[in-house]
mmCIF file of C-alpha atoms in Angstrom:
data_model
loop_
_atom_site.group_PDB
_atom_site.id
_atom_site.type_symbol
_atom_site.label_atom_id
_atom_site.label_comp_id
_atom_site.label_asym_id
_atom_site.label_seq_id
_atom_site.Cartn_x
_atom_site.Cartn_y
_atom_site.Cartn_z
ATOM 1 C CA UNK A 1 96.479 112.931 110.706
ATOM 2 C CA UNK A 2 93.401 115.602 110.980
ATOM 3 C CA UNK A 3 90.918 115.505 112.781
ATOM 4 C CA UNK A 4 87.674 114.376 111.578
ATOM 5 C CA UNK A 5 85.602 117.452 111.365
ATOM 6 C CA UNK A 6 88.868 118.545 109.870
ATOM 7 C CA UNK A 7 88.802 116.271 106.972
ATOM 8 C CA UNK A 8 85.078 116.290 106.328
ATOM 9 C CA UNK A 9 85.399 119.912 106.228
ATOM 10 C CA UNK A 10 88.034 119.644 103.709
ATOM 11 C CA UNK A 11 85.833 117.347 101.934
ATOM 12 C CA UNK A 12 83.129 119.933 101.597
ATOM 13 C CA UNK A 13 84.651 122.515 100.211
ATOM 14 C CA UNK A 14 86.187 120.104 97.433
ATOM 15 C CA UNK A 15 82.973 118.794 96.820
ATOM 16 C CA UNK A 16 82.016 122.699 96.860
ATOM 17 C CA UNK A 17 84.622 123.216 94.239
ATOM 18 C CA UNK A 18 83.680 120.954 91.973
ATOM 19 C CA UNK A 19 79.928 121.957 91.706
ATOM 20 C CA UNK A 20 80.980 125.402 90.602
ATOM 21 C CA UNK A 21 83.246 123.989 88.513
ATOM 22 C CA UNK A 22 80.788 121.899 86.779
ATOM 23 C CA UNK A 23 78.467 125.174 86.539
ATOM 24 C CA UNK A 24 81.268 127.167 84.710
ATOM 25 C CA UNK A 25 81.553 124.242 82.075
ATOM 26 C CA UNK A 26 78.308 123.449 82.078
ATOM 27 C CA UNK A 27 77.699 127.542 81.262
ATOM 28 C CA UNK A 28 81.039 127.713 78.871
ATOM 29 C CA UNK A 29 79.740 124.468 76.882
ATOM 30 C CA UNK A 30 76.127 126.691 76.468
ATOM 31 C CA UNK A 31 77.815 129.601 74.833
ATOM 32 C CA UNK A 32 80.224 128.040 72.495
ATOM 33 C CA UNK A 33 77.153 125.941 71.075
ATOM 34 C CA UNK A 34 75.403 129.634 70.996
ATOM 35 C CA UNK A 35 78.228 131.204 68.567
ATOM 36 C CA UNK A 36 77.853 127.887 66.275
ATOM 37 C CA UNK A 37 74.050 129.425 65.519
ATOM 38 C CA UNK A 38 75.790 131.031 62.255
ATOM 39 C CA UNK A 39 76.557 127.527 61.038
ATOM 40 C CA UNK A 40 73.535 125.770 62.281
ATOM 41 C CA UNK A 41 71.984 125.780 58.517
ATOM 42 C CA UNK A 42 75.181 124.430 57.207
ATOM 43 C CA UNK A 43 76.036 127.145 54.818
ATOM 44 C CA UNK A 44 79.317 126.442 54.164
ATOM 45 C CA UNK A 45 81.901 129.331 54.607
ATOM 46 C CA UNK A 46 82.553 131.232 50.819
ATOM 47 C CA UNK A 47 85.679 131.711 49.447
ATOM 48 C CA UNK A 48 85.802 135.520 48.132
ATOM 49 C CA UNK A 49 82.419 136.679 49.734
ATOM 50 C CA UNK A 50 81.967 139.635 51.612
ATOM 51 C CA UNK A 51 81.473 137.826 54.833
ATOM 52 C CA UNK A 52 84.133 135.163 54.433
ATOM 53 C CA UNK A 53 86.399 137.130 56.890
ATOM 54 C CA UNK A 54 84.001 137.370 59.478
ATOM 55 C CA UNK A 55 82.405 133.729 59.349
ATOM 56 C CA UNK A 56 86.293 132.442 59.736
ATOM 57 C CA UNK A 57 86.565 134.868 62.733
ATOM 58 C CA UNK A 58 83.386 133.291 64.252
ATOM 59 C CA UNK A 59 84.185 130.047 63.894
ATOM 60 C CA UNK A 60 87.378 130.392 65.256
ATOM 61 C CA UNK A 61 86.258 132.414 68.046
ATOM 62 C CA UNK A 62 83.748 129.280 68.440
ATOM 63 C CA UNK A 63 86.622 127.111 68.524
ATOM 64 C CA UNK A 64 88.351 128.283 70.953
ATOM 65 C CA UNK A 65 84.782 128.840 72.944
ATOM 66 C CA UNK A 66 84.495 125.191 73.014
ATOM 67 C CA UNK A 67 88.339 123.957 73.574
ATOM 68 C CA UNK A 68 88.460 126.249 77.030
ATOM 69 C CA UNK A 69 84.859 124.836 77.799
ATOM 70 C CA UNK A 70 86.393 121.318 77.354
ATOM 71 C CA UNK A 71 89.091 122.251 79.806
ATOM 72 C CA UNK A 72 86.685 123.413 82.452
ATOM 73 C CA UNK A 73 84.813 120.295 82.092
ATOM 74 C CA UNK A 74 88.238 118.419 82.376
ATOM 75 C CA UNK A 75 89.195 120.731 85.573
ATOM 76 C CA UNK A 76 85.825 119.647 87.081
ATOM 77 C CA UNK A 77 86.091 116.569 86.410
ATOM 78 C CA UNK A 78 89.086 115.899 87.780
ATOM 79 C CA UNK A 79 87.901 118.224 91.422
ATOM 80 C CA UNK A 80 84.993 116.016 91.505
ATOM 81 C CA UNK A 81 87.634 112.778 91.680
ATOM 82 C CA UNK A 82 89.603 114.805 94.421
ATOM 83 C CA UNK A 83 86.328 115.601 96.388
ATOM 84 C CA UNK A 84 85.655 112.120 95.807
ATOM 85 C CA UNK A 85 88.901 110.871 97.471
ATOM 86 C CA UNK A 86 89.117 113.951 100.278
ATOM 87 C CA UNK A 87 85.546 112.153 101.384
ATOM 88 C CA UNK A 88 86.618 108.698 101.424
ATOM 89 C CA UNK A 89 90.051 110.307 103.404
ATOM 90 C CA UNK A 90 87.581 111.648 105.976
ATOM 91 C CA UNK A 91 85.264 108.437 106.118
ATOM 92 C CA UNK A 92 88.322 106.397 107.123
ATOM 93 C CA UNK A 93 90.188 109.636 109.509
ATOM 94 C CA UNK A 94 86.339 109.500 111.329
ATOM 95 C CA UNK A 95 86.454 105.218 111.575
ATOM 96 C CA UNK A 96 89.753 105.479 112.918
ATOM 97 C CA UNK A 97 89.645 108.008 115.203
ATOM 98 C CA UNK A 98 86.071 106.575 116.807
ATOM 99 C CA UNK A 99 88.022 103.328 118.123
ATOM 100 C CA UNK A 100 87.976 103.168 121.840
ATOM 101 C CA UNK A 101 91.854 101.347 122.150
ATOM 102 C CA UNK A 102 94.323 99.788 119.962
ATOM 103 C CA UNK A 103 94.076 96.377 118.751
ATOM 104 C CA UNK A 104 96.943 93.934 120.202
ATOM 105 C CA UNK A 105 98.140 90.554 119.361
ATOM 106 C CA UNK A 106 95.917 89.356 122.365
ATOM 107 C CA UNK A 107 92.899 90.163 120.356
ATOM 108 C CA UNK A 108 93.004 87.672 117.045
ATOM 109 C CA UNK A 109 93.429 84.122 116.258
ATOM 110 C CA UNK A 110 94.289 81.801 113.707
ATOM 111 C CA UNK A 111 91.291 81.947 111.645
ATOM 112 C CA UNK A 112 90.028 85.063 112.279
ATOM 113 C CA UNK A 113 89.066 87.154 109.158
ATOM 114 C CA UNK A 114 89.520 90.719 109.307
ATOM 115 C CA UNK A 115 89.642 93.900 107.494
ATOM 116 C CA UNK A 116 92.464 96.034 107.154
ATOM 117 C CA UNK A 117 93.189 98.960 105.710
ATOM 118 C CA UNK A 118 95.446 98.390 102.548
ATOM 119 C CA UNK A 119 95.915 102.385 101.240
ATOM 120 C CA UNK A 120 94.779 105.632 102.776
ATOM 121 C CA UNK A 121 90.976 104.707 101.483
ATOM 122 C CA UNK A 122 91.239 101.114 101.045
ATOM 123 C CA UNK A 123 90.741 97.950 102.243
ATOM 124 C CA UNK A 124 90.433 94.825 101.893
ATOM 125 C CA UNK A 125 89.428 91.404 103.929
ATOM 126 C CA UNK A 126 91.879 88.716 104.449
ATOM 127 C CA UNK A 127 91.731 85.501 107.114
ATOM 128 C CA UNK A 128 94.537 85.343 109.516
ATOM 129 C CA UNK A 129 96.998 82.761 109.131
ATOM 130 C CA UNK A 130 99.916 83.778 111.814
ATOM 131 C CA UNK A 131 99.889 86.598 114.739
ATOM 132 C CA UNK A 132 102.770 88.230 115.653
ATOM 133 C CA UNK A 133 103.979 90.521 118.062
ATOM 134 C CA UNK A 134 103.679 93.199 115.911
ATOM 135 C CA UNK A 135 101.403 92.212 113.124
ATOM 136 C CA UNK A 136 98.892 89.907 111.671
ATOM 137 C CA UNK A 137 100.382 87.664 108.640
ATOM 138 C CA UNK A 138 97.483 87.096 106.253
ATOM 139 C CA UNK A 139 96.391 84.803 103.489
ATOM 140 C CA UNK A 140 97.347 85.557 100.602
ATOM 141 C CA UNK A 141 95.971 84.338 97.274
ATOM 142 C CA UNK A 142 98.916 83.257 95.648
ATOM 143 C CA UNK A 143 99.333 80.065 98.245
ATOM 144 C CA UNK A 144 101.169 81.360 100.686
ATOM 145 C CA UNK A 145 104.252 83.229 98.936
ATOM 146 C CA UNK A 146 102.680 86.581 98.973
ATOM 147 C CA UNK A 147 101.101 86.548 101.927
ATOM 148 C CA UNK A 148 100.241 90.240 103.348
ATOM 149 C CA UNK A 149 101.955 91.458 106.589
ATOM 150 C CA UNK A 150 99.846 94.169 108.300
ATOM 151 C CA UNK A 151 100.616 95.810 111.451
ATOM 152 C CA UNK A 152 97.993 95.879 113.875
ATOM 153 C CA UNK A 153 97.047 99.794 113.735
ATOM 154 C CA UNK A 154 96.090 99.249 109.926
ATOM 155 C CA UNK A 155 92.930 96.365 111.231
ATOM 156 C CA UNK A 156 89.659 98.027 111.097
ATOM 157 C CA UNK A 157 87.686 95.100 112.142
ATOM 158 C CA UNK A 158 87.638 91.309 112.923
ATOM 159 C CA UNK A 159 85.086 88.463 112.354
ATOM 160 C CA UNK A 160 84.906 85.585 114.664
ATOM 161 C CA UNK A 161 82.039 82.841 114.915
ATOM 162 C CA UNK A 162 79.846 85.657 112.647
ATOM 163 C CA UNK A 163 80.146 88.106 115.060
ATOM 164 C CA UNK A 164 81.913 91.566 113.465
ATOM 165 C CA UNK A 165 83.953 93.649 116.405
ATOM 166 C CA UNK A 166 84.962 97.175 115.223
ATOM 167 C CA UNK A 167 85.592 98.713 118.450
ATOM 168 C CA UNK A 168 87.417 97.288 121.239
ATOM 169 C CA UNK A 169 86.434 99.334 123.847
ATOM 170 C CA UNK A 170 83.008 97.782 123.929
ATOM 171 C CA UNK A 171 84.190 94.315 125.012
ATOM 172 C CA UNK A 172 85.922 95.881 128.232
#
């Protein structure tokens, strides 16, 4: 896993990305709407006239303007979802790597409720219902036959009488 400034810096530069991304669409999208201004009075193209040739060469031209501006906009859309996730990757790399020691079995209770981290970026609370050696069995909302197993080094936090401990090296 990298470190946080690591991450965050990784973050940055995707978020970095995606800005000048969104600048090169944003720029592409004005110029294909400019080379439309030969249609703007909706004169439609003439069969046989002297500038037939040329208006279908513009418009196709204007075509295509638009079609790679939709692309870039596409391209920076999807860096701005990436940027997106790269921050949320270094939001949870910086939680986790602030902790003070590991949680341990010692730690929880029946009863507890705590929140553990499901995916790389998510997470989600659940209330204890076993502790094991090696990992909390949670409860589930299907009544009890798909009850979540999560090993200890996925908890971010636990809950006990309203009280919300994130780090454990503040109860030492």
């Amino acid at each position: 896993m990298a470190s946080a400034s690591e991450a965050r810096d990784r973050a940055r530069r995707a978020r970095e990305h995606a800005d000048r991304l969104a600048a090169e669409a944003e720029r592409r999208s004005d110029r294909a709407s400019g080379m439309y201004g030969r249609f703007a009075g909706g004169q439609p193209l003439l069969v046989g006239h002297h500038s037939y040739r040329s208006a279908v060469r513009d418009r196709a031209r204007a075509d295509a303007a638009t079609w790679r501006a939709i692309e870039v906009r596409k391209d920076a859309e999807r860096a701005r979802d990436k940027a997106a996730r790269l921050q949320a990757e270094a939001d949870m790399v910086e939680r986790l790597q602030g902790r003070g020691r590991a949680w341990t079995f010692a730690d929880f209770r029946i009863g507890d409720v705590v929140e553990v981290r499901t995916f790389r970026t998510c997470t989600d609370v659940y209330r204890v219902k076993r502790v094991n050696r090696a990992s909390l069995t949670l409860q589930g909302p299907g009544g009890g036959f798909d009850d979540p197993r999560r090993p200890y080094d996925r908890v971010l936090a636990r809950i006990r009488d309203g009280v919300r401990l994130t780090d454990l090296a503040t109860l030492t």
